[in-house]
Coordinates of C-alpha atoms in Angstrom, one line a residue:
M13 CA 15.1 -14.7 -36.3
A14 CA 16.0 -13.5 -39.8
D15 CA 14.6 -10.5 -41.7
A16 CA 12.1 -11.7 -44.3
L17 CA 13.6 -9.4 -47.0
T18 CA 17.4 -9.3 -46.4
G19 CA 17.9 -12.6 -44.5
A20 CA 20.0 -10.6 -41.9
P21 CA 19.6 -11.5 -38.2
R22 CA 16.8 -9.5 -36.5
D23 CA 16.5 -8.7 -32.8
V24 CA 13.6 -10.4 -31.1
P25 CA 11.8 -8.0 -28.8
S26 CA 12.1 -8.9 -25.1
P27 CA 8.9 -9.0 -23.0
N28 CA 10.8 -6.4 -20.9
D29 CA 10.8 -4.0 -23.9
R30 CA 7.0 -4.1 -24.4
V31 CA 5.1 -0.9 -23.8
L32 CA 2.3 -1.6 -21.3
S33 CA -1.0 0.2 -21.7
V34 CA -2.5 1.7 -18.5
G35 CA -6.0 2.7 -17.6
I36 CA -7.2 4.5 -14.5
V37 CA -10.6 3.8 -12.9
G38 CA -11.5 6.5 -10.4
A39 CA -10.2 10.1 -10.7
S40 CA -9.7 10.6 -7.0
E41 CA -7.5 13.3 -5.4
I42 CA -4.6 10.9 -4.9
V43 CA -4.8 9.8 -8.5
S44 CA -4.6 13.4 -9.8
R45 CA -2.1 14.6 -7.3
I46 CA 0.3 11.6 -7.2
H47 CA -0.5 8.6 -9.4
L48 CA -0.8 10.5 -12.7
P49 CA 2.3 12.6 -12.3
V50 CA 4.3 9.5 -11.2
L51 CA 3.0 7.4 -14.1
S52 CA 3.9 10.2 -16.6
A53 CA 7.5 9.7 -15.4
C54 CA 7.5 5.9 -15.8
D55 CA 9.2 4.4 -18.8
G56 CA 7.6 1.7 -20.9
I57 CA 4.0 2.6 -20.3
R58 CA 1.3 4.4 -22.3
L59 CA -1.6 6.1 -20.5
V60 CA -4.8 5.3 -22.3
Y61 CA -7.7 6.6 -20.2
V62 CA -9.0 8.0 -17.0
A63 CA -12.5 6.9 -16.0
D64 CA -14.8 8.3 -13.4
R65 CA -18.6 8.4 -12.7
N66 CA -18.2 12.2 -12.8
P67 CA -17.5 13.1 -16.4
E68 CA -16.0 16.5 -15.5
T69 CA -13.7 15.0 -13.0
A70 CA -12.5 12.5 -15.6
R71 CA -12.1 15.2 -18.2
L72 CA -10.0 17.4 -16.0
A73 CA -7.7 14.6 -14.9
A74 CA -7.2 13.2 -18.4
K75 CA -6.7 16.6 -20.0
S76 CA -3.4 17.3 -18.2
F77 CA -1.9 13.9 -19.2
R78 CA -3.2 13.7 -22.7
C79 CA -5.3 10.5 -22.4
Q80 CA -9.0 9.7 -23.0
P81 CA -11.6 10.8 -20.4
I82 CA -14.3 8.2 -19.9
S83 CA -17.6 8.5 -18.0
I84 CA -18.2 5.3 -16.1
V85 CA -21.7 3.8 -16.8
D86 CA -23.3 0.6 -15.6
Q87 CA -21.9 -1.3 -18.6
L88 CA -18.4 -1.7 -17.3
E89 CA -17.5 -3.9 -20.3
S90 CA -17.3 -0.6 -22.3
L91 CA -14.1 0.3 -20.6
P92 CA -11.2 -0.1 -23.1
E93 CA -8.9 -3.1 -22.6
T94 CA -5.5 -2.3 -21.3
D95 CA -2.6 -4.3 -19.9
V96 CA -2.7 -2.6 -16.5
V97 CA -5.4 -0.7 -14.5
L98 CA -5.1 1.5 -11.4
L99 CA -8.3 0.8 -9.4
A100 CA -9.2 3.8 -7.2
V101 CA -12.9 3.7 -6.9
P102 CA -14.7 3.3 -3.4
V103 CA -13.8 0.0 -2.0
S104 CA -17.4 -1.2 -1.7
A105 CA -17.8 -0.8 -5.5
R106 CA -14.7 -2.7 -6.6
M107 CA -15.9 -6.3 -6.9
P108 CA -17.6 -5.9 -10.4
Y109 CA -14.4 -4.3 -11.7
H110 CA -12.2 -7.1 -10.3
E111 CA -14.5 -9.7 -11.9
L112 CA -14.2 -7.9 -15.3
F113 CA -10.4 -7.3 -15.1
A114 CA -9.6 -10.9 -13.9
K115 CA -11.7 -12.3 -16.8
R116 CA -9.8 -10.0 -19.2
G117 CA -6.4 -11.0 -17.8
T118 CA -5.7 -7.3 -16.8
H119 CA -3.1 -6.6 -14.2
V120 CA -4.5 -4.4 -11.3
L121 CA -2.9 -2.1 -8.8
S122 CA -5.6 -1.4 -6.2
E123 CA -5.5 1.5 -3.8
K124 CA -5.8 0.2 -0.2
P125 CA -7.9 -1.2 1.3
L126 CA -8.2 -4.1 -1.2
A127 CA -11.7 -5.0 0.0
T128 CA -14.3 -4.3 2.7
S129 CA -13.5 -7.6 4.5
L130 CA -10.8 -10.2 4.7
R131 CA -13.1 -12.7 3.1
D132 CA -13.6 -10.5 0.0
A133 CA -9.9 -9.7 -0.1
E134 CA -9.1 -13.4 -0.2
R135 CA -11.7 -14.0 -2.8
T136 CA -10.2 -11.1 -4.9
C137 CA -6.7 -12.5 -4.6
E138 CA -7.9 -15.9 -5.8
M139 CA -9.2 -14.3 -9.1
Y140 CA -5.7 -13.3 -10.2
P141 CA -2.2 -14.8 -10.5
E142 CA -0.2 -13.3 -7.6
H143 CA 2.0 -11.1 -9.8
A144 CA -1.2 -9.6 -11.4
L145 CA -2.7 -7.9 -8.4
A146 CA -1.0 -5.4 -6.1
C147 CA -2.3 -3.3 -3.1
G148 CA -1.1 0.2 -2.5
F149 CA 1.0 -0.1 0.6
Q150 CA 3.7 2.1 -1.0
R151 CA 5.5 2.7 2.3
R152 CA 7.2 -0.7 1.7
A153 CA 9.3 1.2 -0.8
Y154 CA 10.8 3.6 1.8
A155 CA 14.5 3.3 2.1
T156 CA 14.3 3.0 5.9
A157 CA 11.7 0.2 5.6
N158 CA 13.9 -1.8 3.4
L159 CA 17.0 -1.3 5.6
A160 CA 15.0 -2.2 8.7
R161 CA 13.6 -5.4 7.1
L162 CA 17.2 -6.3 6.2
L163 CA 18.6 -5.7 9.7
V164 CA 15.8 -7.8 11.3
S165 CA 16.0 -10.7 8.8
Q166 CA 19.8 -10.8 9.1
N167 CA 19.9 -10.4 12.9
W168 CA 22.3 -7.5 12.8
F169 CA 21.5 -6.7 16.4
G170 CA 20.2 -10.1 17.4
P171 CA 16.5 -11.2 17.7
L172 CA 13.8 -8.7 17.4
R173 CA 12.2 -8.4 20.9
S174 CA 9.4 -5.9 20.4
V175 CA 8.0 -3.2 18.0
A176 CA 6.4 0.1 19.0
V177 CA 4.3 2.2 16.5
S178 CA 3.2 5.7 17.2
E179 CA 1.6 7.8 14.4
G180 CA -0.8 10.7 14.1
A181 CA -1.5 14.3 14.8
L182 CA -4.2 16.7 16.0
T183 CA -6.3 16.7 12.8
T184 CA -9.5 15.6 11.3
K185 CA -8.0 13.9 8.2
T186 CA -4.8 12.8 6.7
G187 CA -5.1 14.2 3.2
A188 CA -6.1 10.8 1.7
D189 CA -9.2 10.5 -0.4
S190 CA -12.1 9.5 1.8
R191 CA -14.0 8.2 -1.2
F192 CA -12.1 4.9 -0.8
Y193 CA -13.7 4.1 2.5
D194 CA -17.0 3.2 4.1
Q195 CA -17.2 5.6 7.1
A196 CA -20.3 4.1 8.7
G197 CA -19.8 1.1 10.9
S198 CA -16.3 1.8 12.1
G199 CA -14.5 1.0 8.9
G200 CA -13.1 4.2 7.5
G201 CA -11.5 6.1 10.3
V202 CA -7.9 6.6 11.4
L203 CA -7.1 2.9 11.4
M204 CA -8.1 2.3 7.8
D205 CA -7.1 5.7 6.5
L206 CA -3.7 6.2 8.2
G207 CA -2.9 3.5 10.7
C208 CA -3.0 0.5 8.4
H209 CA 0.1 1.8 6.7
S210 CA 2.3 1.8 9.8
L211 CA 0.7 -1.5 10.9
D212 CA 1.6 -3.0 7.5
L213 CA 5.2 -1.6 7.9
A214 CA 5.5 -3.3 11.3
I215 CA 4.4 -6.6 9.7
Y216 CA 6.6 -6.1 6.6
I217 CA 9.7 -5.3 8.6
S218 CA 9.3 -8.1 11.1
G219 CA 8.3 -10.7 8.5
A220 CA 5.3 -11.6 10.6
T221 CA 2.8 -14.0 9.0
E222 CA 0.2 -13.7 11.8
V223 CA -1.0 -11.1 14.3
A224 CA -2.8 -11.8 17.5
I225 CA -4.7 -9.1 19.4
A226 CA -4.1 -9.0 23.2
E227 CA -5.9 -5.9 24.1
Q228 CA -7.2 -2.7 22.3
R229 CA -8.9 0.7 23.0
F230 CA -10.9 2.6 20.4
V231 CA -12.1 6.2 20.5
F232 CA -15.1 6.6 18.2
D233 CA -16.8 9.8 17.0
D234 CA -20.2 9.2 15.4
G235 CA -19.2 5.6 14.5
V236 CA -15.8 6.7 13.0
D237 CA -12.6 5.6 14.8
R238 CA -10.4 8.6 15.7
E239 CA -7.9 6.9 17.9
V240 CA -6.7 3.3 18.3
E241 CA -4.3 1.8 20.9
A242 CA -3.5 -1.9 21.0
R243 CA -1.1 -4.5 22.2
M244 CA -0.5 -7.3 19.8
E245 CA 1.7 -10.2 19.1
L246 CA 3.6 -10.5 15.9
R247 CA 4.2 -14.1 15.0
M248 CA 7.2 -14.8 12.7
P249 CA 8.7 -18.0 11.4
S250 CA 11.7 -17.4 13.7
G251 CA 9.5 -16.6 16.8
S252 CA 7.3 -13.9 18.1
C253 CA 7.5 -10.4 19.6
E254 CA 5.1 -7.8 21.1
L255 CA 3.7 -4.9 19.1
D256 CA 2.6 -1.8 20.9
Y257 CA 0.5 0.2 18.5
F258 CA -0.9 3.7 18.7
V259 CA -2.5 5.8 15.9
T260 CA -4.6 9.0 16.4
W261 CA -6.3 12.0 14.9
L262 CA -6.9 13.5 18.4
R263 CA -3.4 14.5 19.6
P264 CA 0.2 14.7 18.5
A265 CA 2.2 11.4 18.2
E266 CA 5.8 10.6 17.8
N267 CA 5.3 9.4 14.2
V268 CA 8.0 6.7 14.7
I269 CA 8.5 2.9 14.6
K270 CA 10.8 1.6 17.2
L271 CA 12.4 -1.8 16.9
R272 CA 13.8 -3.1 20.2
F273 CA 16.6 -5.7 20.4
D274 CA 18.5 -6.9 23.5
N275 CA 21.1 -4.2 23.5
C276 CA 19.7 -1.4 21.4
V277 CA 16.6 0.3 19.9
A278 CA 16.4 1.2 16.2
S279 CA 14.0 4.0 15.3
L280 CA 12.7 4.9 11.9
S281 CA 10.2 7.7 11.0
C282 CA 6.8 6.9 9.7
R283 CA 7.6 9.4 6.9
P284 CA 10.2 8.7 4.2
S285 CA 13.7 9.3 5.4
E286 CA 17.4 8.5 4.7
H287 CA 18.4 7.4 8.2
I288 CA 17.6 4.9 11.0
D289 CA 18.6 6.0 14.5
V290 CA 20.2 3.4 16.8
R291 CA 20.5 4.0 20.5
G292 CA 21.9 1.6 23.1
I293 CA 19.6 0.4 25.8
Q294 CA 21.8 1.9 28.5
S295 CA 23.2 4.8 26.5
E296 CA 21.9 8.2 25.3
Q297 CA 24.4 8.2 22.4
V298 CA 22.7 7.8 19.0
A299 CA 24.3 6.4 15.8
Q300 CA 22.7 6.6 12.4
L301 CA 22.4 3.9 9.8
A302 CA 22.3 5.4 6.3
A303 CA 19.4 4.1 4.2
K304 CA 20.2 6.3 1.2
G305 CA 20.0 4.2 -2.0
A306 CA 17.9 1.5 -0.4
G307 CA 14.6 3.0 -1.6
A308 CA 12.4 6.0 -1.5
T309 CA 13.2 9.1 0.6
T310 CA 10.2 11.1 -0.6
V311 CA 6.5 10.3 -1.0
Y312 CA 6.6 10.7 -4.8
Q313 CA 9.6 8.3 -5.0
A314 CA 7.7 5.8 -3.0
F315 CA 4.8 5.8 -5.4
Y316 CA 7.2 5.7 -8.4
L317 CA 9.1 2.7 -7.0
E318 CA 5.8 1.0 -6.2
W319 CA 4.7 1.3 -9.8
M320 CA 8.1 0.3 -11.2
D321 CA 8.3 -2.8 -9.0
F322 CA 4.8 -3.8 -9.9
L323 CA 5.3 -3.2 -13.6
E324 CA 8.5 -5.2 -13.6
G325 CA 6.6 -8.1 -11.9
V326 CA 3.9 -7.8 -14.6
R327 CA 6.6 -8.1 -17.4
N328 CA 8.4 -11.0 -15.7
R329 CA 5.3 -12.7 -14.2
Q330 CA 6.8 -12.4 -10.7
P331 CA 5.0 -11.1 -7.6
S332 CA 6.3 -7.7 -6.4
K333 CA 6.8 -6.7 -2.8
F334 CA 3.4 -5.0 -3.1
S335 CA 1.4 -8.1 -4.1
A336 CA -2.1 -8.1 -2.7
R337 CA -1.6 -11.6 -1.3
S338 CA 1.4 -10.4 0.8
A339 CA -0.9 -7.8 2.4
L340 CA -3.5 -10.3 3.6
T341 CA -1.8 -10.5 7.1
T342 CA -2.3 -6.7 7.4
G343 CA -5.9 -7.0 6.3
R344 CA -6.6 -9.8 8.8
A345 CA -5.1 -7.7 11.6
V346 CA -7.2 -4.6 10.7
E347 CA -10.4 -6.7 10.6
V348 CA -9.8 -8.3 13.9
L349 CA -9.0 -5.0 15.5
Y350 CA -12.2 -3.4 14.2
A351 CA -14.2 -6.4 15.3
A352 CA -12.8 -6.0 18.8
G353 CA -13.4 -2.3 18.8
K354 CA -17.1 -2.6 17.8
Q355 CA -17.6 -5.1 20.7
S356 CA -16.3 -2.5 23.1
I357 CA -18.8 0.2 22.1

């Protein structure tokens, strides 16, 4: 393209160079503590507003990052139009926002869980092109998760035979913002708050497309699940393997995911790390696989990489590894587990 005045060639801006406007709906703790600092470090975006039903909460969050505070009212159409929105309101209140943003063509990164039920999650995914809707399973950005997925998919140690997940601690909460969940009715306890992350990692690493529940045990406290133990089957295109799953707020846990092969076990932390430990079945000797450079080694890096991967997909119209549709297998497994747990009460 030529310049209208001089006739000289003029660079045509690439879609990758376009600055994306970002709005935030829901000024929760995780938004103020992690998402806003991370977004302020992302290139190629412009923070426009932070909206919340509590005007003071919105004002305080927006003030630190020099964007507009908005008090959410019933007229959601009054929210400014942006290219991208972070949706972090309670899950039961999200459907009207999804309907609005899908109609506008807005791209949405939704904090997990995506919806209150698998049916609503599938309906929500149908509203958007796949690249336009992501769900916040940011552990997929961990360096160890990416390396583990690679060693499984490429059969470094042969076929994956089983997976064991153990996560939790003696505590009453995980530090996540409970406003996302519906505590009543066994839907916002340890499984949804904490355990769905490690369950999603087991599914992501193995490449499973379906999860079958063989048996389960729930410990409830006033209708809120505090501990979950289950034996499941991960069904992959290449076959299947057993998943032993344990997540708790009632006692210490290993906080590890173990991948068992014929001749060795590979172990990775449920926290961000640079190494995967590999131990022979008949040996106590441990070797380490270095995951440095493969992804995030801190929580803030994981959120940053989640955002950068999603935004790149927005610009290129390609689904990211965090696409909401790719998390439906996890949502299905969580729903089936809760249904089984309620029947056992």
